[in-house]
Every structure is written in structure tokens, then in C-alpha cells.
XYZ file of C-alpha atoms in Angstrom:
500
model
C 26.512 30.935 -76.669
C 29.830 30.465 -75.010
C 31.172 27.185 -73.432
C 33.042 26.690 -70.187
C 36.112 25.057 -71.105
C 36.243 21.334 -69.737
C 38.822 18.679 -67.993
C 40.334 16.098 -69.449
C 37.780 12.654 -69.212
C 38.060 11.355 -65.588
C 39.955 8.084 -64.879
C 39.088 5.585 -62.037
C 36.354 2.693 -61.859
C 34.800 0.371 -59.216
C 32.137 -0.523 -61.800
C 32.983 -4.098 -62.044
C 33.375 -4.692 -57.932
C 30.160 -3.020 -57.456
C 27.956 -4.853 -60.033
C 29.009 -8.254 -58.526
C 28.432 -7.017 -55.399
C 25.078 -6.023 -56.647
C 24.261 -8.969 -58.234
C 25.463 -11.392 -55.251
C 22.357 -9.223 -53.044
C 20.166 -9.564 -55.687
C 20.575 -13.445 -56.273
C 20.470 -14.187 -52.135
C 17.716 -12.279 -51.567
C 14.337 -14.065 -50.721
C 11.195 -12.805 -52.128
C 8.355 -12.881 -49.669
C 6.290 -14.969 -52.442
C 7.238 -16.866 -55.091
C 4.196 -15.369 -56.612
C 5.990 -12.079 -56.409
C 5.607 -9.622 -59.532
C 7.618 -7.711 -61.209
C 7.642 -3.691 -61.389
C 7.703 -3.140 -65.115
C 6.591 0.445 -66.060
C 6.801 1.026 -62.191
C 4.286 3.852 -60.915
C 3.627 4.646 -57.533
C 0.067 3.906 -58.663
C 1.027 0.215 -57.316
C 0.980 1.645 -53.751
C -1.426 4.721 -53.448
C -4.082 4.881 -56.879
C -2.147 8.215 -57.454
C -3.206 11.736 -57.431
C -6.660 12.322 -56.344
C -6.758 14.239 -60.025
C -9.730 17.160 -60.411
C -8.999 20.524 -60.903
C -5.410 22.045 -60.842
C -4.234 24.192 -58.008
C -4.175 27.663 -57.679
C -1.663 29.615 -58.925
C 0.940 30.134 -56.367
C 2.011 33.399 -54.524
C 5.281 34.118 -54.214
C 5.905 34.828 -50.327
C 9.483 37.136 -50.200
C 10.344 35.827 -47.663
C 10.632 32.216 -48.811
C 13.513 32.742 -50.801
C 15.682 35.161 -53.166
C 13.986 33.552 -56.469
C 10.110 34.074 -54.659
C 11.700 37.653 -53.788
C 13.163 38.417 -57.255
C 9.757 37.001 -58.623
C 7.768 39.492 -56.455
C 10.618 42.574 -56.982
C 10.674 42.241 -60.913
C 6.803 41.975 -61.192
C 6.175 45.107 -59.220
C 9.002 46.897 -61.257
C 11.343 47.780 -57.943
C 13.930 45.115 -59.896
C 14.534 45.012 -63.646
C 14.867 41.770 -65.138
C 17.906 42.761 -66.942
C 19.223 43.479 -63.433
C 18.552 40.162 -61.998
C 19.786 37.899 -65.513
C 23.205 40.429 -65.239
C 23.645 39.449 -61.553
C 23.743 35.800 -62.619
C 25.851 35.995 -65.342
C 28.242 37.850 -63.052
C 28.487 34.885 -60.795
C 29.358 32.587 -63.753
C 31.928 35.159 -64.857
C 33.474 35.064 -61.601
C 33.258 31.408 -60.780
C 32.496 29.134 -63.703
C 36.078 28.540 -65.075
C 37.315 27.249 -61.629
C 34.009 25.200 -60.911
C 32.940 24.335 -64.160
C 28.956 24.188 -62.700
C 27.711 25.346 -66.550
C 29.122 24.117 -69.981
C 26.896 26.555 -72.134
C 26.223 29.867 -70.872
C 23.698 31.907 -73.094
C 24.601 35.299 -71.928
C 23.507 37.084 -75.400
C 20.378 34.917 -75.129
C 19.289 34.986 -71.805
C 20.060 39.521 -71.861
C 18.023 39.848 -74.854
C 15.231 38.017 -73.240
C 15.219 39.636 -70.099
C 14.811 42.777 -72.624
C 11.994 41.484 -73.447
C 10.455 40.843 -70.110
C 11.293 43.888 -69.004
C 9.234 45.897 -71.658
C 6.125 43.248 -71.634
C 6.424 44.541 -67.407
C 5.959 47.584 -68.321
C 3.423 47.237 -70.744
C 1.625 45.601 -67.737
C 1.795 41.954 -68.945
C 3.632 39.478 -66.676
C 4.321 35.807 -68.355
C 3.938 34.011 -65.189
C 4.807 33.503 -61.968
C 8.098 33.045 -62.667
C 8.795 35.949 -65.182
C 12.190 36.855 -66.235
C 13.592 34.472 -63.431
C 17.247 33.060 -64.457
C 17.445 29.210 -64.028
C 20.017 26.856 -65.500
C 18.763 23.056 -66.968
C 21.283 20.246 -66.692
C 22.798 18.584 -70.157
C 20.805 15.749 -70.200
C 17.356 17.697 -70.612
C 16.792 19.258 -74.015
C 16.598 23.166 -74.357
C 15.572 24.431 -78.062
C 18.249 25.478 -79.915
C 20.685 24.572 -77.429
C 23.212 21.710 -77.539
C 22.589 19.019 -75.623
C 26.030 16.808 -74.555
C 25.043 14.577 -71.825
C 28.247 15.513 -70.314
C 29.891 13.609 -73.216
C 32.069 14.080 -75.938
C 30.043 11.031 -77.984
C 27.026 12.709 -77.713
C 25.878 16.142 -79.548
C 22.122 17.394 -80.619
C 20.321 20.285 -81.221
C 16.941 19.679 -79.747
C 14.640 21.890 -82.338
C 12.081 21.877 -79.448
C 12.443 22.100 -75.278
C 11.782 18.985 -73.062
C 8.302 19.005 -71.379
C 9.548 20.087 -68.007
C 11.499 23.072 -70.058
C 8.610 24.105 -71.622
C 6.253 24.495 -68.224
C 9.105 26.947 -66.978
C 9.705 29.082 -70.023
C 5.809 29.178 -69.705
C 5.686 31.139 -66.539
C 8.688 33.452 -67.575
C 12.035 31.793 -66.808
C 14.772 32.559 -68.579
C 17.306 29.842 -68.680
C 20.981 31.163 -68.548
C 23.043 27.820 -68.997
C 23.521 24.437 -69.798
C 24.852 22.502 -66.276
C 27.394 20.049 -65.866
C 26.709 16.660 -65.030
C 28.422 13.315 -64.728
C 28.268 11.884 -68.526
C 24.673 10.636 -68.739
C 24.187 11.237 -65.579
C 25.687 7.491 -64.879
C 27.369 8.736 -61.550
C 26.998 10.695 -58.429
C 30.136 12.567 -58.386
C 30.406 15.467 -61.558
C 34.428 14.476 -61.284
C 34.788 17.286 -63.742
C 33.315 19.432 -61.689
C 34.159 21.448 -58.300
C 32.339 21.894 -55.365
C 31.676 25.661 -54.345
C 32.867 25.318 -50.749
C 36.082 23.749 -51.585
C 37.020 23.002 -54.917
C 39.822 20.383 -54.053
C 36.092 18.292 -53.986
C 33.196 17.038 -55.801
C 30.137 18.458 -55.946
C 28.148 15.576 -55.948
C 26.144 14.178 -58.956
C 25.390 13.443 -61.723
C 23.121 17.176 -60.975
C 26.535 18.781 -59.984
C 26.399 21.840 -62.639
C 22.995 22.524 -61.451
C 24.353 22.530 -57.429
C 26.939 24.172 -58.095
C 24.960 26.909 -60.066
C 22.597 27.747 -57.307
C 24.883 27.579 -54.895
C 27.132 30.323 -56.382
C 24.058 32.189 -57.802
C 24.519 31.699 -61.201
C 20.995 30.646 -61.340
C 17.980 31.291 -58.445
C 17.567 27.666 -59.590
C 18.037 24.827 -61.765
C 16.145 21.830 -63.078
C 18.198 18.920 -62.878
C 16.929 15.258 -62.832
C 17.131 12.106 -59.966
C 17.662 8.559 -61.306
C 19.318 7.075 -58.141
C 19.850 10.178 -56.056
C 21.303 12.443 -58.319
C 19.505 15.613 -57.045
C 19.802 14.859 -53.696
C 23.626 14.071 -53.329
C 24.702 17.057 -54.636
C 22.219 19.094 -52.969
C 23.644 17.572 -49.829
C 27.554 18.061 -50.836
C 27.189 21.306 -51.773
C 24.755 22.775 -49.984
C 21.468 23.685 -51.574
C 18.036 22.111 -51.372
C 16.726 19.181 -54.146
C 13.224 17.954 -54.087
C 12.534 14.920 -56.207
C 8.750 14.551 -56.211
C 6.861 11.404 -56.262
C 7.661 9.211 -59.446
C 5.323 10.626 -62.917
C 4.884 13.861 -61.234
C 7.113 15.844 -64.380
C 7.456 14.311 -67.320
C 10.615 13.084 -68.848
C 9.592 13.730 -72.006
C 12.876 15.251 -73.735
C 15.421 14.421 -71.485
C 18.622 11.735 -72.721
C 17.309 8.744 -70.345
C 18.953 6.965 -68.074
C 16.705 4.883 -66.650
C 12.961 5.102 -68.208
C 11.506 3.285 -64.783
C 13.360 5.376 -62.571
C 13.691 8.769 -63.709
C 12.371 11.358 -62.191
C 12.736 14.981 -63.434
C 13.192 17.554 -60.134
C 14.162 21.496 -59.081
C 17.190 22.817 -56.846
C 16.882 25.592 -55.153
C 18.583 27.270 -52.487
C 15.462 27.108 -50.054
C 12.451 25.191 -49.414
C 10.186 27.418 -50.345
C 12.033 28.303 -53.834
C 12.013 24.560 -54.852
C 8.181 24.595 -54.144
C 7.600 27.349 -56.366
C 9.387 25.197 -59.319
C 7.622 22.476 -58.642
C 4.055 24.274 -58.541
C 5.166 24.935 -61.797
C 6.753 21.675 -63.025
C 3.192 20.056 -61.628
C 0.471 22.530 -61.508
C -2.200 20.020 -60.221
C -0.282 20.817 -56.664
C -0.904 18.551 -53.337
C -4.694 17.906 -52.092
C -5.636 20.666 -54.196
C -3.507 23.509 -53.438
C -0.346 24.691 -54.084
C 2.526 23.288 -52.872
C 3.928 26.148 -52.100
C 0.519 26.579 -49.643
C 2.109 23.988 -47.898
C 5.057 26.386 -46.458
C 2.654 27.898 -44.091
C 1.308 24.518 -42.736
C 1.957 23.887 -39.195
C 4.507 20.694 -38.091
C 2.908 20.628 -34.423
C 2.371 16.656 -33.443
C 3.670 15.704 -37.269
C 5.182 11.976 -36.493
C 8.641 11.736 -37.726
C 10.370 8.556 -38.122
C 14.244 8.007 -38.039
C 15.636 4.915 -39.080
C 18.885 4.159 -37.105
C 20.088 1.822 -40.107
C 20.370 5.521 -42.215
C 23.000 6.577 -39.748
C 25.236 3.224 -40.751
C 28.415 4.338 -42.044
C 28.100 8.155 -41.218
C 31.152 9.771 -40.485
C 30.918 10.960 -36.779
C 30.150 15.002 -37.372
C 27.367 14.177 -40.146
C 25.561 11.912 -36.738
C 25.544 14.793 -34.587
C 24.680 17.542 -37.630
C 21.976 15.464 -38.117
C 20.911 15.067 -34.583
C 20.683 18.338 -33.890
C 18.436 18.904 -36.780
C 16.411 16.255 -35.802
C 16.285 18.005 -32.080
C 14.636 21.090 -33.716
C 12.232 18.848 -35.344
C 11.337 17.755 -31.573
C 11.605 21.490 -30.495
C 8.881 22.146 -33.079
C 6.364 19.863 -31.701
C 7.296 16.813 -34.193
C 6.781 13.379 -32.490
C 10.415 11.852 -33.410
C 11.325 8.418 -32.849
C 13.160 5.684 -34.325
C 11.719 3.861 -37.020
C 12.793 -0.152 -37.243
C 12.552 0.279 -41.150
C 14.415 0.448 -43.559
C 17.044 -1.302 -41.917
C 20.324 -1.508 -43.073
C 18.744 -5.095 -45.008
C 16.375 -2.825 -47.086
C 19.091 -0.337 -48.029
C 21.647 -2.962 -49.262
C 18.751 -4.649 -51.638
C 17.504 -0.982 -52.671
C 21.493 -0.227 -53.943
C 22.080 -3.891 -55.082
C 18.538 -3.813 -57.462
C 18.175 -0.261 -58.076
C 21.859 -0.165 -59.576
C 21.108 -3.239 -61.649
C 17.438 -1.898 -63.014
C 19.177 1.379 -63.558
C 22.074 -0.170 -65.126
C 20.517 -2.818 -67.281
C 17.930 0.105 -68.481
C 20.944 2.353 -69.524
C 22.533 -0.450 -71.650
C 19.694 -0.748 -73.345
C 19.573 2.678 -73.898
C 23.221 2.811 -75.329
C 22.808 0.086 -77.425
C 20.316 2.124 -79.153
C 22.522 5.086 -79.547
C 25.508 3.634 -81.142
C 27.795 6.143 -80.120
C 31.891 5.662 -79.949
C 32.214 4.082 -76.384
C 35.680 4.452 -76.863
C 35.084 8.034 -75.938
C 32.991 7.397 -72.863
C 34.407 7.530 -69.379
C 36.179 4.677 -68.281
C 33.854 4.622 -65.379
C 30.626 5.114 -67.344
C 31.780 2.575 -70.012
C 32.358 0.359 -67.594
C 29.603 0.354 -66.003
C 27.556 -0.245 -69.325
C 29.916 -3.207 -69.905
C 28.974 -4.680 -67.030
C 25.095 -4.326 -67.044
C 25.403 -6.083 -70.435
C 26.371 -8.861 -69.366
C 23.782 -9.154 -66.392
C 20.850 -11.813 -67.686
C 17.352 -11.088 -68.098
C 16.440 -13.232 -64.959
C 18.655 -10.901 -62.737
C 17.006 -7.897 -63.985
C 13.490 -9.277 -63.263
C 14.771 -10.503 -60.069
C 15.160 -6.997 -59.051
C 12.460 -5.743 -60.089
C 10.219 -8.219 -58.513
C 12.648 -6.980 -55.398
C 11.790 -3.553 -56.343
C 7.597 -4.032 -55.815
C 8.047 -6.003 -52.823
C 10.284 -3.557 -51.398
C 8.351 -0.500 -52.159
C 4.997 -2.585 -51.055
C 6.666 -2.933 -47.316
C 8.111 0.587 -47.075
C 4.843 2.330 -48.008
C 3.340 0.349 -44.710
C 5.651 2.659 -42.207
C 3.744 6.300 -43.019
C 0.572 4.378 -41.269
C 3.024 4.876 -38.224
C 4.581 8.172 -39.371
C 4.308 10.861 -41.388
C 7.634 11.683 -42.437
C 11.033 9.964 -42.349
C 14.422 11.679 -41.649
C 18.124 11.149 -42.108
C 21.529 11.808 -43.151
C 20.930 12.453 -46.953
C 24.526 11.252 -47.502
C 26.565 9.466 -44.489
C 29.975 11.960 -45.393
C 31.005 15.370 -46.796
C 32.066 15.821 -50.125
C 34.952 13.333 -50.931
C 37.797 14.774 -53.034
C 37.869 14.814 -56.639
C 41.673 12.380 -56.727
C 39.172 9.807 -55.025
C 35.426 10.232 -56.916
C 35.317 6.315 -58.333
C 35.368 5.054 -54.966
C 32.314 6.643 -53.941
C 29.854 4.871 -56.829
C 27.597 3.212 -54.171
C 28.252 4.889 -50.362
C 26.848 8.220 -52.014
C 23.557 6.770 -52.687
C 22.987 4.362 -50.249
C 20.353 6.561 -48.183
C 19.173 8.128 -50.887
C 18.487 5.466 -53.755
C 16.163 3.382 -52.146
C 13.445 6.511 -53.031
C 13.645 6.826 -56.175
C 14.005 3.230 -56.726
C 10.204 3.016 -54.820
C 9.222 6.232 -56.168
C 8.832 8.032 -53.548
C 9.356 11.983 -52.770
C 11.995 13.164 -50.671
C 13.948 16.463 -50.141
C 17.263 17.016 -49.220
C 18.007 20.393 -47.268
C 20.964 22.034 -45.727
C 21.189 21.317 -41.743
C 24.619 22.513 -40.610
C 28.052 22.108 -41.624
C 31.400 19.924 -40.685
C 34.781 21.831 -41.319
C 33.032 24.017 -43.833
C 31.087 21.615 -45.867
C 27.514 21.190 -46.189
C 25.792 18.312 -44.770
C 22.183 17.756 -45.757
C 18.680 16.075 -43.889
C 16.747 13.967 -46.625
C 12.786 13.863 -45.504
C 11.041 11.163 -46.830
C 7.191 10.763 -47.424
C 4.169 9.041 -49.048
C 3.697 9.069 -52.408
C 1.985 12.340 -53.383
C 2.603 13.630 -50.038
C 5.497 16.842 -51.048
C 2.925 18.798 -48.923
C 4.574 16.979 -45.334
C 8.106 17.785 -46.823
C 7.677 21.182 -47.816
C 6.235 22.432 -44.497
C 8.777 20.464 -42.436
C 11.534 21.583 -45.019
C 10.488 24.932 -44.271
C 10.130 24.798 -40.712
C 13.443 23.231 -40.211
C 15.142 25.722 -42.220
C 13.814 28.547 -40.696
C 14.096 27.514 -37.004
C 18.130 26.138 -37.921
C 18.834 29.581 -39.520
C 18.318 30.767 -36.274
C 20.090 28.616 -34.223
């Protein structure tokens, strides 16, 4: 194992502004009963009764076309590839591009070579592992890898994990071979990977706290990464650096084995740099698929007459180029056949609560977290210790405030998909910030993408177009259970943009 050297810790906090902030939302806001209940151990089982359960889905097939880790998939299962090939290629990109970016902080090169040995002589003994055999992925530093450190991104934390987190374990199942350990903002408290550069202009972030696991796909150090979403981390740097994150419906993976942040908000979830790649880790992260098939089946569904709704309150705040990116994207929806029209929720009300509560469940849950851990906070980031300073001294009755906010909330939004089938917006209202200025950017990040995972729901954020060469990304919003409308939409989108 080698590791990529790192910077210094970052400086710079607008912790204690924004939990006031948070908490002045949180005490002015009116329930819509005083009878209102809180979400303690919040499941999306509040709003839907959950998966319609039975049997699991069908294995997937990997369609070449949806992607280069479907087409490496397909290529090193019929032999044309080696899997040595395809693990070298990788390693090559982190060779050429990890010291500048920093997007992995434990490469495995001896590893991740002597397993693709492997693979390649099981091939030709004619057994395949799986469906994703001798594919090379990367797993952000909060999620536990045997044998691997785990850091959290932080100098106070170090383990050796003598087993692999849950979600680890379903990919090394169907043949992945996992090539790195990926940055991301110490315990993933943040959405900007400061230490970290983004791949289209290093002079900025790369969004976080998943910003090793971006930043690996999007250089092709990995054909994909598993990374986790709290408060939007997979989506925000999916968005500022230009790849794809799909953060499924709340209890979908299991957490078990990842450092938690927030145990009633975190969601585990792939990157990918298409559609139709993320769908293939998440048939394997969840094999009991979408209504019964695979979610991946769901790349070939047609979008004809699919109602999309587009709140205008989304495009508060955007800078100008990000509006019109995203309205073009949304004019190919229309193109397609989609119904689009605007949507009066949420409104620029529901987004304020959804940061204001969701940072102060998230918050108060990490605290509680740290408290346990008893590291050396004198070697946290000033922003991340800050941050835990200030959710300590938040009281009880906040925190239940905001999580009887939090039910409420996710009670009314759950009411628009009897109107529509899909929401769309900016994912983020700007393109990646510069590093110099990261602890500025705490809550504007998030504020379109939070309000999701706070309610649980799934959404996907995919590349739509670009403003003076950075990525800007469309987040797609659905039901609970419902990745089947994102993943054909995703899909359709991408394709008919690609061509445009």
C-alpha cells in the first residue's frame, strides 16, 4: 500500500454563523400540529410501507453501451480484455494525476495487480465471480475495507477494519477489485474535500465530503467508487466535477461499517461516470432491484408522457450560466416527450427549513458520535471542530424540533409525485468555488440537494453541460423506492445531451 501525500489541515470556518442561522429557522418555524411527531430512526417507511419485498431481481446484464465499467465488465468476461489490463489502466491514471489532485490517500497497487491475477486465471478456467469481476473501484475513507486503514480524512482517527463494511462486501462479491482509499472532507463533515482538487481545474474544489471518489472516476482511476451521502455529499461533487452520483432511497445499502456521521441520515451510494454504470453498482449494492427487476432494466424504459416537475425556488441563487445549462437540459426532457412544468413545491420556504434542520439533526448526531470516540480534537479541522462545538451546545428541544420538522416536511413533499413523477433542478446553484474560499460554501452547496436525504428520498445528479469548462450537474428527484424513474430519465437525458 502506498499513500498519496496530503496538505497541510485546511483553515477557514462559518460553522458558528451557520448554526445560529440554523437554529433561528428551526425555532420560527411553525409545525402544522402541535401534535406533530418526531422522526427518530427515520425510514421512508413513514411515507410509502417500503419495498414491495418478494423475490430479488434478476441478475443484471451489462449493456456496452451503457458505460466503460458495463463495457469493461462485458470485455473482461468474454476474455477480449484482461483484468490485469483494465486494474493497470487505473493505476496509470493515479500515477499520472493523484499527487496534484489528491482524489485517493491509499492506493493498493500490489493488492489490487495480484488480484486481478487472480481473476484473470479463474476467467480462464471459465469461472466468473460476478457481474462485476475484476472491475477496479475505489471506496471513500469513511467506509471500512479489510485490512485497509481507515482515516476518515483525519489525522485523529486510524483503524484497521479486520473485516469490509456491508456495502464493501456485496461488491467484492461480484468481482470488484478495489484500487484505493478516496479522499474526503474529515468525517465527511463538509461538502468541499479542501484538500483536494477538482479534475477540471485544480485551482478548485471538487466538491464533498465524496471528493476522492469524484475525482477518481472522473480521471479514471476507478470505473467507479462507493462513496456515501449524509447531506449531499455524493451529489455535490458529482455535480462540481462532473460525474454521475445516485443516492438511493434511505435503508436501501446498509451502513453497516462505515465511520457515521449521521446514523438517521446516512445513506451509503455509487459514482459513476454514467447512468447506466451507477445502476449496475447499485443492482449490486441492493439486489432486490425496483418493482422486481433490475435497475439497470430500467435504462431501456421509455420517458414518453413521464411528468416532470421543476421547482422555480431550486433555481434561487443560481449563478446565471448554471439557469440556462439547466434549461436546456430540461428542454431535452420536453424534446423527449416529458410533460415539464413548474412545480409550486419545495419553495424556497421548504429548502431553508430542510438546511436549517437537516444541518442541526446531522450535526447534533455527529457530536454524539465524537463524544464517543474521544479522539484529540485539537487535531481536527478548525472547520469540522467547530462545527462539533457548536452542535454541542444545541439543546435537546432544538434537535427534536427538527426532527418533528423533518416528518412534517418529508410528509408534504411526498404529496407532489401524485402530480409528477420526477422532479428536476440545478443540483448545485454554482460551479466549483476555489479552494482559497471552501468555508464559505458550508450551506449554498447543499441547499438543493439536502432537503433529500434529509426526507430520504432518491435522487441522481448527472452531468448536463458545462460553464467556462466546469461541470454543472441536473439532480432528478423521485418517490421513495422509485430509482427506476431516475435511471431511465438519467439515461435518456444523457444520451440525447451527448448528442446535442
Amino acid at each position: 500500500m502506498t499513500t498519496a501525500p496530503t496538505d497541510d489541515r485546511p483553515l477557514g470556518s462559518t460553522a458558528g454563523p451557520a448554526f445560529e442561522a440554523a437554529k433561528a429557522v428551526v425555532h420560527g418555524h411553525r409545525l402544522p400540529s402541535v401534535h406533530a411527531r418526531p422522526a427518530l430512526a427515520f425510514s421512508t417507511t413513514y411515507l410509502r410501507g417500503g419495498p414491495t419485498g418478494g423475490p430479488s431481481a434478476a441478475e443484471p446484464v451489462c449493456d456496452p453501451e451503457a458505460g466503460p465499467l458495463h463495457r469493461a465488465a462485458v470485455e473482461i468476461a468474454s476474455g477480449r480484455l484482461s483484468a490485469r489490463e483494465v486494474v493497470e489502466e487505473a493505476l496509470s491514471a493515479v500515477s499520472a494525476r493523484n499527487n496534484e489532485l489528491v482524489g485517493l490517500v491509499e492506493v493498493l497497487a500490489e493488492q489490487a495487480v495480484a488480484e486481478a491475477a487472480r481473476c484473470d486465471a479463474e476467467r480462464k478456467r471459465g469461472s466468473i465471480r460476478g457481474v462485476l469481476h475484476a472491475v477496479p473501484l475505489t471506496v471513500k475513507d469513511i467506509i471500512d475495507v479489510a485490512g485497509v486503514p481507515t482515516r476518515a480524512g483525519s489525522d485523529a482517527y486510524f483503524e484497521i477494519p479486520s473485516g469490509d463494511a456491508a456495502a464493501v462486501a456485496r461488491l467484492r462479491s461480484a468481482g470488484a477489485i478495489f484500487v484505493g482509499k478516496a479522499a474526503t472532507h474529515e468525517f465527511a463533515l463538509g461538502v468541499t474535500s479542501p484538500q483536494s482538487h477538482n479534475p477540471h481545474d485544480p485551482s478548485r474544489i471538487p466538491g464533498g465530503s465524496s471528493g476522492g471518489s469524484a475525482i477518481s472516476v472522473a480521471t479514471g482511476m476507478a470505473l467507479g467508487s462507493l462513496g456515501t451521502d449524509t447531506r449531499a455529499s455524493i451529489r455535490v461533487p458529482a455535480a462540481l466535477s462532473g460525474v454521475v452520483g445516485l443516492k438511493p432511497t434511505f435503508g436501501r445499502v446498509p451502513t453497516t461499517g462505515v465511520v457515521s456521521l449521521s446514523w438517521s441520515m446516512d445513506h451509503v451510494a455509487p459514482m459513476a461516470t454514467t447512468v447506466g454504470d451507477a445502476a449496475l453498482l447499485l443492482d449490486v449494492l441492493d439486489p432486490t432491484g425496483s418493482c422486481g427487476r433490475p435497475f439497470t432494466a430500467a435504462l431501456a424504459l421509455p420517458v414518453t408522457d413521464l411528468r416532470v416537475g421543476v421547482p422555480e425556488a431550486a433555481f434561487t441563487g443560481c449563478q446565471t450560466g448554471v439557469t440556462r445549462t439547466v434549461a436546456a437540459a430540461l428542454q431535452a426532457a420536453s424534446e423527449l416527450g416529458c410533460r415539464v412544468d413548474n412545480v409550486v413545491r419545495p419553495d424556497d420556504a421548504d429548502l431553508e427549513l430542510a438546511n436549517a434542520a437537516g444541518l442541526v439533526v446531522s450535526r447534533c448526531e455527529a457530536a454524539t458520535i465524537h463524544r464517543s470516540f474521544s479522539l484529540d480534537r485539537s487535531r481536527y479541522w478548525q472547520e469540522v471542530a467547530e462545527q462539533l462545538a457548536a452542535a454541542e451546545a444545541i439543546p435537546a428541544i432544538d434537535y427534536l424540533q427538527a426532527q418533528r420538522a423533518r416528518l412534517a416536511l418529508a410528509e408534504g413533499l411526498v404529496g407532489l409525485f401524485r402530480h409528477c413523477d420526477v422532479l428536476a433542478m440545478p443540483t448545485v446553484p454554482v460551479v466549483a468555488p476555489p479552494r482559497d474560499d471552501f468555508a464559505a460554501h458550508l450551506m449554498t452547496l447543499s441547499r438543493n440537494a439536502i432537503p433529500w436525504s434529509f426526507v430520504g428520498f432518491p435522487a441522481i445528479s448527472l452531468p448536463c453541460g458545462r460553464v467556462d469548462g466546469l461541470p454543472v450537474g441536473l439532480q432528478l428527484v423521485a418517490a421513495p423506492y422509485r430509482e427506476d424513474l431516475l435511471i431511465s430519465l438519467g439515461r435518456a437525458l444523457e444520451v440525447a445531451l451527448a448528442g446535442s
